[in-house]
PDB file of C-alpha atoms in Angstrom:
ATOM      1  CA  MET K 298       0.001  -0.013   0.013  1.00 62.00           C
ATOM      2  CA  SER K 299       1.530   3.281  -1.035  1.00 73.00           C
ATOM      3  CA  LEU K 300       1.147   6.469   0.872  1.00 81.00           C
ATOM      4  CA  ALA K 301      -0.962   9.206  -0.669  1.00 79.00           C
ATOM      5  CA  SER K 302       1.387  11.784  -2.148  1.00 86.00           C
ATOM      6  CA  GLN K 303      -0.971  13.799  -4.338  1.00 90.00           C
ATOM      7  CA  ARG K 304      -3.587  16.390  -3.369  1.00 89.00           C
ATOM      8  CA  LEU K 305      -6.818  17.071  -5.222  1.00 89.00           C
ATOM      9  CA  ILE K 306      -8.523  20.384  -4.559  1.00 91.00           C
ATOM     10  CA  VAL K 307     -12.260  20.274  -5.195  1.00 90.00           C
ATOM     11  CA  PRO K 308     -14.470  23.350  -4.976  1.00 93.00           C
ATOM     12  CA  ILE K 309     -17.606  22.599  -2.926  1.00 94.00           C
ATOM     13  CA  THR K 310     -20.389  24.698  -1.349  1.00 95.00           C
ATOM     14  CA  ALA K 311     -20.479  25.062   2.414  1.00 96.00           C
ATOM     15  CA  ARG K 312     -23.789  23.112   2.512  1.00 96.00           C
ATOM     16  CA  ASP K 313     -22.346  20.252   0.457  1.00 96.00           C
ATOM     17  CA  LYS K 314     -19.221  20.190   2.602  1.00 95.00           C
ATOM     18  CA  GLU K 315     -21.333  19.852   5.734  1.00 96.00           C
ATOM     19  CA  LEU K 316     -23.316  17.020   4.133  1.00 95.00           C
ATOM     20  CA  VAL K 317     -20.145  15.192   3.123  1.00 95.00           C
ATOM     21  CA  GLU K 318     -18.683  15.646   6.624  1.00 95.00           C
ATOM     22  CA  ARG K 319     -21.897  14.275   8.242  1.00 94.00           C
ATOM     23  CA  LYS K 320     -21.847  11.269   5.959  1.00 95.00           C
ATOM     24  CA  ALA K 321     -18.169  10.667   6.711  1.00 94.00           C
ATOM     25  CA  ALA K 322     -18.866  10.812  10.433  1.00 94.00           C
ATOM     26  CA  LYS K 323     -21.649   8.260  10.053  1.00 94.00           C
ATOM     27  CA  ALA K 324     -19.345   5.973   8.027  1.00 93.00           C
ATOM     28  CA  GLY K 325     -17.202   5.350  11.071  1.00 90.00           C
ATOM     29  CA  LYS K 326     -13.682   6.133  12.118  1.00 88.00           C
ATOM     30  CA  ILE K 327     -12.443   7.438   8.803  1.00 91.00           C
ATOM     31  CA  SER K 328     -11.486  10.958   7.785  1.00 93.00           C
ATOM     32  CA  THR K 329     -13.584  13.039   5.451  1.00 94.00           C
ATOM     33  CA  ALA K 330     -10.751  12.750   2.926  1.00 93.00           C
ATOM     34  CA  GLU K 331     -10.830   8.972   3.112  1.00 93.00           C
ATOM     35  CA  PHE K 332     -14.601   8.979   2.838  1.00 95.00           C
ATOM     36  CA  VAL K 333     -14.448  11.173  -0.311  1.00 95.00           C
ATOM     37  CA  ARG K 334     -11.632   9.057  -1.768  1.00 93.00           C
ATOM     38  CA  ARG K 335     -13.630   5.864  -1.297  1.00 94.00           C
ATOM     39  CA  ALA K 336     -16.796   7.408  -2.731  1.00 93.00           C
ATOM     40  CA  ALA K 337     -14.970   8.727  -5.760  1.00 93.00           C
ATOM     41  CA  LEU K 338     -13.202   5.452  -6.419  1.00 92.00           C
ATOM     42  CA  ALA K 339     -16.460   3.474  -6.054  1.00 91.00           C
ATOM     43  CA  TYR K 340     -18.299   5.697  -8.544  1.00 84.00           C
ATOM     44  CA  GLU K 341     -18.955   4.090 -11.934  1.00 81.00           C
ATOM     45  CA  PRO K 342     -20.506   6.087 -14.816  1.00 76.00           C
ATOM     46  CA  ALA K 343     -22.519   3.006 -15.799  1.00 78.00           C
ATOM     47  CA  ASP K 344     -24.530   3.610 -12.650  1.00 78.00           C
ATOM     48  CA  GLU K 345     -25.504   7.004 -14.021  1.00 81.00           C
ATOM     49  CA  GLU K 346     -26.649   5.362 -17.260  1.00 83.00           C
ATOM     50  CA  ALA K 347     -28.872   2.969 -15.298  1.00 85.00           C
ATOM     51  CA  LEU K 348     -30.259   5.855 -13.279  1.00 87.00           C
ATOM     52  CA  ALA K 349     -31.073   7.776 -16.480  1.00 88.00           C
ATOM     53  CA  GLU K 350     -32.841   4.691 -17.854  1.00 90.00           C
ATOM     54  CA  LEU K 351     -34.898   4.374 -14.675  1.00 90.00           C
ATOM     55  CA  ARG K 352     -35.755   8.079 -14.818  1.00 91.00           C
ATOM     56  CA  ALA K 353     -37.010   7.574 -18.381  1.00 93.00           C
ATOM     57  CA  LEU K 354     -39.143   4.661 -17.251  1.00 94.00           C
ATOM     58  CA  VAL K 355     -40.624   6.719 -14.405  1.00 93.00           C
ATOM     59  CA  ASP K 356     -41.419   9.499 -16.867  1.00 92.00           C
ATOM     60  CA  GLY K 357     -43.139   6.940 -19.114  1.00 93.00           C
ATOM     61  CA  PHE K 358     -45.154   5.589 -16.191  1.00 93.00           C
ATOM     62  CA  ALA K 359     -46.186   9.148 -15.298  1.00 91.00           C
ATOM     63  CA  ASP K 360     -47.531   9.598 -18.824  1.00 91.00           C
ATOM     64  CA  ILE K 361     -49.372   6.266 -18.670  1.00 95.00           C
ATOM     65  CA  HIS K 362     -50.800   7.178 -15.290  1.00 95.00           C
ATOM     66  CA  ALA K 363     -52.109  10.487 -16.599  1.00 93.00           C
ATOM     67  CA  ALA K 364     -53.687   8.739 -19.617  1.00 94.00           C
ATOM     68  CA  THR K 365     -55.255   6.131 -17.357  1.00 96.00           C
ATOM     69  CA  LEU K 366     -56.772   8.764 -15.095  1.00 96.00           C
ATOM     70  CA  ALA K 367     -58.177  10.623 -18.133  1.00 96.00           C
ATOM     71  CA  GLN K 368     -59.714   7.378 -19.437  1.00 97.00           C
ATOM     72  CA  LEU K 369     -61.246   6.698 -15.996  1.00 97.00           C
ATOM     73  CA  ASP K 370     -62.771  10.206 -16.020  1.00 97.00           C
ATOM     74  CA  ARG K 371     -64.299   9.536 -19.461  1.00 97.00           C
ATOM     75  CA  THR K 372     -65.628   6.167 -18.345  1.00 97.00           C
ATOM     76  CA  GLU K 373     -67.164   7.631 -15.197  1.00 97.00           C
ATOM     77  CA  ALA K 374     -68.843  10.354 -17.255  1.00 96.00           C
ATOM     78  CA  ALA K 375     -70.218   7.766 -19.655  1.00 96.00           C
ATOM     79  CA  LEU K 376     -71.528   5.656 -16.754  1.00 94.00           C
ATOM     80  CA  ASP K 377     -73.141   8.747 -15.224  1.00 91.00           C
ATOM     81  CA  ALA K 378     -74.822   9.496 -18.543  1.00 92.00           C
ATOM     82  CA  ALA K 379     -76.061   5.929 -18.891  1.00 92.00           C
ATOM     83  CA  LEU K 380     -77.429   5.857 -15.384  1.00 90.00           C
ATOM     84  CA  ALA K 381     -79.126   9.216 -15.912  1.00 89.00           C
ATOM     85  CA  HIS K 382     -80.632   7.930 -19.159  1.00 89.00           C
ATOM     86  CA  PHE K 383     -82.173   4.985 -17.353  1.00 89.00           C
ATOM     87  CA  GLY K 384     -83.470   7.245 -14.601  1.00 85.00           C
ATOM     88  CA  ARG K 385     -81.218   6.263 -11.707  1.00 67.00           C
ATOM     89  CA  ALA K 386     -79.573   8.778  -9.421  1.00 57.00           C
ATOM     90  CA  VAL K 387     -75.809   8.572  -9.103  1.00 54.00           C
ATOM     91  CA  LYS K 388     -74.446   8.887  -5.583  1.00 56.00           C
TER      92      LYS K 388
END
C-alpha cells in the first residue's frame, strides 16, 4: 500500500461540505478525505446510465398514469350519462 502523495482540490459549497462531513462521520472512524476518496473510487458512470434509464421509465409511467386517469374520467362520465338515461340517481 503506497502512501498518498498527491492532493486534489475540489471546490464545494459550504452546504455540500457539511453534508459530506456528516456522511463521513456516520461511516465510522475514517477521515472526510478517506470517505471522499472511497466514494470517488467506487463511482462508476454506468450507474448514471442505469439511473437515467430508470428516470425515463418513471417519466413513461407518469404519462401512462395520466392517460389512465383521463380514461377513467371519461368512463365515469359515460356511466353517469347511462345511469341518468335509465333514470337512476348517481351517488
